[in-house]
Coordinates of C-alpha atoms and ligand atoms in Angstrom, one line a residue:
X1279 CA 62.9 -19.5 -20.7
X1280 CA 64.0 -18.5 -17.5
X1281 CA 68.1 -18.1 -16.9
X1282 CA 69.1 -17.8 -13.3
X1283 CA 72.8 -17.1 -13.4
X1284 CA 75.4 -16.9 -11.0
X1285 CA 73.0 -15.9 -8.5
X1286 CA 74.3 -15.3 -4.9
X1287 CA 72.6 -13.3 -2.2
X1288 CA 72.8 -13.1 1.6
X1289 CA 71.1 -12.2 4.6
X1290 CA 73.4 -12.4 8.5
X1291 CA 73.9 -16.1 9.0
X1292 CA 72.8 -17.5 5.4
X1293 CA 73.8 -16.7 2.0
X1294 CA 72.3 -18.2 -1.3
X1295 CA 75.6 -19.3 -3.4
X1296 CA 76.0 -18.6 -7.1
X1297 CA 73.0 -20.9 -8.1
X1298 CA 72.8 -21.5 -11.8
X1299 CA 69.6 -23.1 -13.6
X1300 CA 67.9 -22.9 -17.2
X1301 CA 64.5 -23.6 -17.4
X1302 CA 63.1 -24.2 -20.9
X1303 CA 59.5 -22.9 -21.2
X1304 CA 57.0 -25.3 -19.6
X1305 CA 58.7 -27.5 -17.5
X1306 CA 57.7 -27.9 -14.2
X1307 CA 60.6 -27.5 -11.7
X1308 CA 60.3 -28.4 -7.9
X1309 CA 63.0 -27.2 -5.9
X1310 CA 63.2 -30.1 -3.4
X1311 CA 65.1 -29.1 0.3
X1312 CA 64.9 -28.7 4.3
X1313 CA 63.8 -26.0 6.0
X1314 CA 65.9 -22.8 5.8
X1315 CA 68.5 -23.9 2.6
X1316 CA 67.2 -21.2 0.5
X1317 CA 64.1 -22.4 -1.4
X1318 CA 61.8 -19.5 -0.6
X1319 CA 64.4 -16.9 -1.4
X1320 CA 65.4 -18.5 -4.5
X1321 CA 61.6 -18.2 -5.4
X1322 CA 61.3 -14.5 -4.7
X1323 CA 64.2 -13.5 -6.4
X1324 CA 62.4 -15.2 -9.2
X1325 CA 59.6 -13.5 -8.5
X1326 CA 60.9 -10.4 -8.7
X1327 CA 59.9 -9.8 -5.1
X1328 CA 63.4 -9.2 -3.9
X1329 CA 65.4 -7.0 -6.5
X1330 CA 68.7 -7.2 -3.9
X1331 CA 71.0 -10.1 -4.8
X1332 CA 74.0 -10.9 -7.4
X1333 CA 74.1 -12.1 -10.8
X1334 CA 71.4 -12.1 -13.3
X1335 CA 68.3 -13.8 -13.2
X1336 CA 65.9 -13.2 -16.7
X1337 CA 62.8 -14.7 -17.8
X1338 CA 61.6 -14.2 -21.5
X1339 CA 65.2 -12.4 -21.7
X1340 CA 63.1 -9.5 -19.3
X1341 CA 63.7 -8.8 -15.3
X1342 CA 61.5 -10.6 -13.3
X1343 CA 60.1 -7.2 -11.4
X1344 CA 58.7 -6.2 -15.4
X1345 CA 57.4 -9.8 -16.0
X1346 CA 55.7 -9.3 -12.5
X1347 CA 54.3 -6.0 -13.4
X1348 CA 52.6 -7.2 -16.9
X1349 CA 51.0 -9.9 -14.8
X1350 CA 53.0 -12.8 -16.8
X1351 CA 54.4 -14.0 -13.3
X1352 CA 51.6 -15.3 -10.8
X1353 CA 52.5 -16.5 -7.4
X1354 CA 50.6 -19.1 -5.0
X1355 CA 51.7 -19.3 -1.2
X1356 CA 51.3 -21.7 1.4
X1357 CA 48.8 -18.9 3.7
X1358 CA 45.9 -18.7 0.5
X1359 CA 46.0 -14.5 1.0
X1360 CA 42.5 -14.5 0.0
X1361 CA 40.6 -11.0 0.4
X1362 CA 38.1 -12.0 3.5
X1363 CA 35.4 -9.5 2.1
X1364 CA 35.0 -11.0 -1.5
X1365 CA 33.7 -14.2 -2.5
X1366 CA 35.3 -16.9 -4.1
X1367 CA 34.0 -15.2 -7.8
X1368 CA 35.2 -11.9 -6.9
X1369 CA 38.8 -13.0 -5.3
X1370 CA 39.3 -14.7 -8.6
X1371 CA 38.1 -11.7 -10.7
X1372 CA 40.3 -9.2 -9.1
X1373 CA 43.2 -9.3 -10.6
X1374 CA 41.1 -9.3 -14.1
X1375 CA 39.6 -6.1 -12.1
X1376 CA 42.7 -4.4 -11.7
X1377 CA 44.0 -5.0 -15.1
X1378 CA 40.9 -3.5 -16.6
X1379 CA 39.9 -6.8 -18.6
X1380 CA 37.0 -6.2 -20.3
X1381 CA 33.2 -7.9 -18.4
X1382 CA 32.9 -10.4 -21.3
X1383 CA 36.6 -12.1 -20.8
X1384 CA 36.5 -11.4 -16.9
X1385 CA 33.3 -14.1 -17.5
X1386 CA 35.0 -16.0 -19.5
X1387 CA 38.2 -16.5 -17.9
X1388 CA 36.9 -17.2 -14.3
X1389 CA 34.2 -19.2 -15.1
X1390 CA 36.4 -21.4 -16.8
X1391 CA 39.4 -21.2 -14.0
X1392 CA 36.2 -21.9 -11.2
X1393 CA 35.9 -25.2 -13.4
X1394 CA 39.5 -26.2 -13.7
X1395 CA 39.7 -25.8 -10.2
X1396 CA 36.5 -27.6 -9.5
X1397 CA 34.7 -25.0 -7.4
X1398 CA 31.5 -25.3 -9.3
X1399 CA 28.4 -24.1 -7.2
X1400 CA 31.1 -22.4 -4.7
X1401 CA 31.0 -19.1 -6.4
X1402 CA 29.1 -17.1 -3.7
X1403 CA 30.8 -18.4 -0.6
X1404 CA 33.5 -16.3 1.3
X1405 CA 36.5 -17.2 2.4
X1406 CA 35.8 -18.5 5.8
X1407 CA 33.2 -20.2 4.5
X1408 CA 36.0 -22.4 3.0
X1409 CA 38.0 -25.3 4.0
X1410 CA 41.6 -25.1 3.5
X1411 CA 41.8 -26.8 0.5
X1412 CA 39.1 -24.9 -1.6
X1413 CA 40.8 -21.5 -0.6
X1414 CA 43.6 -22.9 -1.8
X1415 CA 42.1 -24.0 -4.8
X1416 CA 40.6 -20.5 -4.9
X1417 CA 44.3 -19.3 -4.8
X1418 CA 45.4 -21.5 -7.5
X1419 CA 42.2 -20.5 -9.6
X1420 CA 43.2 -16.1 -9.1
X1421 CA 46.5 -17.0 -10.3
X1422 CA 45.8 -18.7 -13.7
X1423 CA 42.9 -16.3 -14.2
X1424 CA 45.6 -13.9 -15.3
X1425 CA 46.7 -16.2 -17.8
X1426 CA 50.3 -16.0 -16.7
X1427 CA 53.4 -17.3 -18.5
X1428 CA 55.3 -18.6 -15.1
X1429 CA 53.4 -20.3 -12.0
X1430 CA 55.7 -19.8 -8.8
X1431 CA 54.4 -22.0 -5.9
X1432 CA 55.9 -22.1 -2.4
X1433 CA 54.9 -24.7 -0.6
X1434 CA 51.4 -24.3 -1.6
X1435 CA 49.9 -27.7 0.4
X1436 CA 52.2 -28.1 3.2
X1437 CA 49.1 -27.0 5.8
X1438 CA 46.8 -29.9 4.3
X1439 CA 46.2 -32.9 5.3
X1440 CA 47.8 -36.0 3.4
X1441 CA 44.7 -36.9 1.4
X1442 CA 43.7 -33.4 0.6
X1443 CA 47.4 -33.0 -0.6
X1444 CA 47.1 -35.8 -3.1
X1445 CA 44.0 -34.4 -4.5
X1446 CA 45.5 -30.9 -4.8
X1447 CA 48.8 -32.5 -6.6
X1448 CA 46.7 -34.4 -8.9
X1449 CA 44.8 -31.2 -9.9
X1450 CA 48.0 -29.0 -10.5
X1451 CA 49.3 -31.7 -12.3
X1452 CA 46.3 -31.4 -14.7
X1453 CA 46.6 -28.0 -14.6
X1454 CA 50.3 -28.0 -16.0
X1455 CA 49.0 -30.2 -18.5
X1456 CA 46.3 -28.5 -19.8
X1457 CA 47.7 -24.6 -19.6
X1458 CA 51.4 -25.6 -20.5
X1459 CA 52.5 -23.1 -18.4
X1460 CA 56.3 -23.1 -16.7
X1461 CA 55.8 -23.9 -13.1
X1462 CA 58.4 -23.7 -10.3
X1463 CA 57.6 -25.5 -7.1
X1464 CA 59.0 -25.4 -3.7
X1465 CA 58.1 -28.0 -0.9
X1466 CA 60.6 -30.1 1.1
X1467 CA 58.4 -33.1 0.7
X1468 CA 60.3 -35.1 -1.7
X1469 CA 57.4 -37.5 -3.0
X1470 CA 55.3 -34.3 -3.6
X1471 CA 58.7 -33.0 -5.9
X1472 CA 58.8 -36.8 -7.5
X1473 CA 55.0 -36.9 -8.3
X1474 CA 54.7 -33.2 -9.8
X1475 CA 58.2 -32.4 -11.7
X1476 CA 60.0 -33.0 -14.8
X1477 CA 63.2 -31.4 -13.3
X1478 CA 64.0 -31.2 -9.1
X1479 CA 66.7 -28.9 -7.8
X1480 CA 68.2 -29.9 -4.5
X1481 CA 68.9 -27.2 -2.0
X1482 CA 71.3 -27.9 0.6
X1483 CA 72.7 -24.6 2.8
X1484 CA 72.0 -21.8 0.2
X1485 CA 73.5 -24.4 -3.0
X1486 CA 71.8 -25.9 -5.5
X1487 CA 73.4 -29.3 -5.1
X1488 CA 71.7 -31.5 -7.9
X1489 CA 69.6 -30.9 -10.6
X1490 CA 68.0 -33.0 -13.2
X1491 CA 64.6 -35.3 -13.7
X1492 CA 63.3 -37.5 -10.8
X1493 CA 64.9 -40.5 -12.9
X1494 CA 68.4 -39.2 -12.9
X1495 CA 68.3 -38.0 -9.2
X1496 CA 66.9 -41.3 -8.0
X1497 CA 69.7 -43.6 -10.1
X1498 CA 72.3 -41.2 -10.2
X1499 CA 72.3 -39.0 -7.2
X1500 CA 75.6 -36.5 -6.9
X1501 CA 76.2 -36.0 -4.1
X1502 CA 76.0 -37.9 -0.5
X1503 CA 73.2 -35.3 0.9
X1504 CA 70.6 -36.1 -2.5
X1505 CA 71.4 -39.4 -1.6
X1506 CA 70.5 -39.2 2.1
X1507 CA 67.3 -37.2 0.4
X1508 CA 66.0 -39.7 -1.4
X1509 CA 66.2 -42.4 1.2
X1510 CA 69.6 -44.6 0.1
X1511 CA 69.6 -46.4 3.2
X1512 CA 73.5 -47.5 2.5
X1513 CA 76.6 -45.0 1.7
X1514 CA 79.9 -45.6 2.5
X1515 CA 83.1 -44.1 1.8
X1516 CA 84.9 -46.3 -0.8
X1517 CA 87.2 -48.1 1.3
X1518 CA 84.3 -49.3 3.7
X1519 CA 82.1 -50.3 1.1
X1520 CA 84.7 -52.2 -0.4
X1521 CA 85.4 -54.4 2.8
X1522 CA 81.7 -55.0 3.6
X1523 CA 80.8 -55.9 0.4
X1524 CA 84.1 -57.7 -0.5
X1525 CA 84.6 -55.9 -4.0
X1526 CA 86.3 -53.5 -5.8
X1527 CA 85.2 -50.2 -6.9
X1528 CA 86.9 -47.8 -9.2
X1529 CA 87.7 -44.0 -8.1
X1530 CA 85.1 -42.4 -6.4
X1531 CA 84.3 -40.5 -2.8
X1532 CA 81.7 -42.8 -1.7
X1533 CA 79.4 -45.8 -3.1
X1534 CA 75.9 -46.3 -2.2
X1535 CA 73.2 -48.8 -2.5
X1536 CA 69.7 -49.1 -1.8
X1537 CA 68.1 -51.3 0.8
X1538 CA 65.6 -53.0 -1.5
X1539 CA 68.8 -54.0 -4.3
X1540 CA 70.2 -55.8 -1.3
X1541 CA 69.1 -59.3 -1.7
X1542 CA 68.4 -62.1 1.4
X1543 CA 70.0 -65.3 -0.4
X1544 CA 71.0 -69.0 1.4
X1545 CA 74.0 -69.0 1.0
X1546 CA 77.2 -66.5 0.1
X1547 CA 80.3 -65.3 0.8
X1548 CA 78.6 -61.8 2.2
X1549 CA 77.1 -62.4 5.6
X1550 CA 76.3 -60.6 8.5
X1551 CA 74.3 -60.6 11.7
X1552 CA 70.8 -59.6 12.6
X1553 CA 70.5 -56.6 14.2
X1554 CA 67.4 -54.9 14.4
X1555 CA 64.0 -55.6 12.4
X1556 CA 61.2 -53.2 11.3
X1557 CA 58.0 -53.5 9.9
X1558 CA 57.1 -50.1 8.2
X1559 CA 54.3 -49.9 6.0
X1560 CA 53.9 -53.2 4.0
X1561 CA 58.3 -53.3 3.9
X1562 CA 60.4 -55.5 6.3
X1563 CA 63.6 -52.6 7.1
X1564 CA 66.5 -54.9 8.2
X1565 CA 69.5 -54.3 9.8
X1566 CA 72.3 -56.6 9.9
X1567 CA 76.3 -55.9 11.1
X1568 CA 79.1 -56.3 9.0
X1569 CA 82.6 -55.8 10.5
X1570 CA 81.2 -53.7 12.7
X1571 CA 79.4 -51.6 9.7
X1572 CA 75.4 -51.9 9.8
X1573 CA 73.5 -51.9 6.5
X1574 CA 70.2 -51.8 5.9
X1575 CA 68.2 -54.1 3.3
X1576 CA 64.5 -54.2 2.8
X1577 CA 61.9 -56.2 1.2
X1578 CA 58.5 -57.0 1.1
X1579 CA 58.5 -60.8 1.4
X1580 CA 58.0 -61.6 4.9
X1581 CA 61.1 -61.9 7.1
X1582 CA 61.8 -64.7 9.6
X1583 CA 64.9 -64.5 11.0
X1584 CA 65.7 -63.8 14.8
X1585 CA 67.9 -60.9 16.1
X1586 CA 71.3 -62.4 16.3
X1587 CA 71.0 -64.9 13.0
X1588 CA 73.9 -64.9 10.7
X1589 CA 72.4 -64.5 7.4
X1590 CA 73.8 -64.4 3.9
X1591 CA 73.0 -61.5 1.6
X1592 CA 74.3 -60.3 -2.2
X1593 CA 73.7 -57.7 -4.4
X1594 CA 74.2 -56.8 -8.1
X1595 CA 77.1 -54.9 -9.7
X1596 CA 74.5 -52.5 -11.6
X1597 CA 73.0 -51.4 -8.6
X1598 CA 75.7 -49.8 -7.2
X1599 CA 76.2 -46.1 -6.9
X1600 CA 78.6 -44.1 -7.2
X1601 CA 79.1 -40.7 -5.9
X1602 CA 81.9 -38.5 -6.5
X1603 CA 83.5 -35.7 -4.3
X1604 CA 83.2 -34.6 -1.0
X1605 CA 80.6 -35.3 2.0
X1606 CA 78.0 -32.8 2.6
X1607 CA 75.4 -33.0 5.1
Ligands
ATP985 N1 64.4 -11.3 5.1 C1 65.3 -12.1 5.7 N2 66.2 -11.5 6.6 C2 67.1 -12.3 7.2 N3 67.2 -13.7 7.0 C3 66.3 -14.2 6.2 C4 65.3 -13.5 5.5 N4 64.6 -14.3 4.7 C5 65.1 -15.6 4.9 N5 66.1 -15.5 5.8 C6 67.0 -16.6 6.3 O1 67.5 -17.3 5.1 C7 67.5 -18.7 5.3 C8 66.7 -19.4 4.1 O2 65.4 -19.1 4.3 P1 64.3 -19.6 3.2 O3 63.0 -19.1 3.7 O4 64.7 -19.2 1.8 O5 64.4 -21.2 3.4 P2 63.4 -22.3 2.9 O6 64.3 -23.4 2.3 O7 62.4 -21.7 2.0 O8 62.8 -22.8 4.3 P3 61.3 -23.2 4.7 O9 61.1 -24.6 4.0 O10 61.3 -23.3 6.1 O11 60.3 -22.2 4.2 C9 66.9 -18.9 6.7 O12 67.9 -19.2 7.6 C10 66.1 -17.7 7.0 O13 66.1 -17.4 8.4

């Protein structure tokens, strides 16, 4: 189990703010967030990279910098960090090298990690003999070689193509599967964090501002920004929503609803005017005004209706959300 507790720790111009998180052994956590909220130096504190910050953070009820130092804490970056004079057998064995595994299990272990990694008839080549995504497979292979018990990845496949990416998510999510290892993994690319996790964090300005499985975060978002994150087209503060969608809505800060739960209709007592229309990748992304308020309602049925047209929409009670407290983004 990993316990990060009231953990706080800042640099000139950014802090990290008391960020709290269990993580039960073998989950695999993706910390989801923009550029520069805090992902990376979340991760290192985790690490045990950076031993200056507040609070408590313990893994197996032990400091990160021991877990690190018994090799149960492996680490895969974005740059591969692959030693340019070994080949792709000997970058793996190292760190069985170093820890003075015996021949037989150095053997063992890589040949095996070579196959989960599927670098079979690779073993010889160097580094820059290597496209980007077999060094990073490489990478990914040196770290499980080691057999450890936490898998920190920062934003391991953010310099690979799209399609390359989808292979590489595909194989770590095997991975996870088959070693049942705890894996936390930061990317700001929030289908990567849907595909891969059973639990995403959201970072927002040094806070961890949501928390929970892709499920909960996509139905029940806290917080305007996770919201915003996850592509809710609609939020509104209470009182606006409740004048454009003629309704009532108990206590909250604001109430959202997605595009695609907003339904084109013939006739209802919700209309509004066309505005703007887009065609993005199979969806039809609507725009129409309402007292002056735009929403946005999309669907995959084709859409016919000039700029200008009144048209009627609805939507269902259920499909409202709610979202409590303050706006932050
Ligand atoms: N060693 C450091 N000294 C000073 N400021 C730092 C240091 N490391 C990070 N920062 C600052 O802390 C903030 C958070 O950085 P961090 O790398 O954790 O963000 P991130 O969410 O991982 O971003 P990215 O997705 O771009 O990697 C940034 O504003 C960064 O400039």
């Amino acid at each position: 189990m990993i316990e990060i507790k009231r953990v706080s720790k800042s640099f000139s111009g950014f802090s990290l703010k008391n960020i709290n998180l269990f993580i039960e052994k073998g989950e695999f956590i993706g910390i989801l967030g923009q550029s520069g909220s805090g992902k990376s130096t979340l991760l290192n504190l985790v690490a045990g990279l950076d031993k200056d910050f507040i609070g408590e953070i313990l893994i197996d009820e032990k400091k990160p910098s021991k877990m690190i130092k018994d090799g149960e804490v492996a680490m895969v970056f974005q740059k591969d960090l692959l030693l340019p004079h070994l080949n792709v057998w000997e970058n793996i064995a190292f760190g069985l090298k170093i820890k003075k595994v015996n021949k037989g299990e150095i053997e063992k272990r890589v040949k095996e990690a070579i196959k989960d990694v599927d670098l079979v008839g690779k073993e010889k080549r160097f580094p820059n003999e290597l496209s980007g995504g077999e060094k990073q497979r490489v990478a990914i292979a040196r770290a499980i070689v080691t057999r450890p018990k936490i898998l920190l990845m920062d934003e391991p496949f953010s310099a690979l193509d799209f399609n390359l990416r989808d292979r590489m998510q595909k194989l770590v999510k095997k991975l996870h599967e088959k070693l049942k290892i705890t894996i936390i993994f930061v990317t700001h690319d929030r289908e990567e964090a849907f595909y891969l996790s059973t639990k995403i964090g959201v970072m927002f300005k040094g806070e961890l501002l949501d928390y929970g499985t892709p499920e909960s975060l996509y139905y029940r978002p806290k917080n305007v920004y996770t919201a915003k994150l996850l592509a809710v087209e609609n939020i509104f503060s209470k009182n606006i929503f409740e004048k454009i969608f003629q309704c009532e809505v108990k206590e909250c800060g604001f109430v959202a609803i997605r595009g695609r739960n907003i339904k084109i209709v013939d006739d209802s007592k919700l209309k509004g005017q066309v505005h703007e229309v887009n065609f993005k990748m199979g969806e039809y992304s609507i725009e129409i005004l309402v007292q002056n308020e735009k929403i946005t309602l999309v669907q995959e049925k084709e859409f016919t209706s000039k700029i200008g047209d009144v048209i009627s929409f609805d939507y269902d009670d259920k499909d409202k959300i709610l979202i409590e407290g303050v706006k932050k983004c």
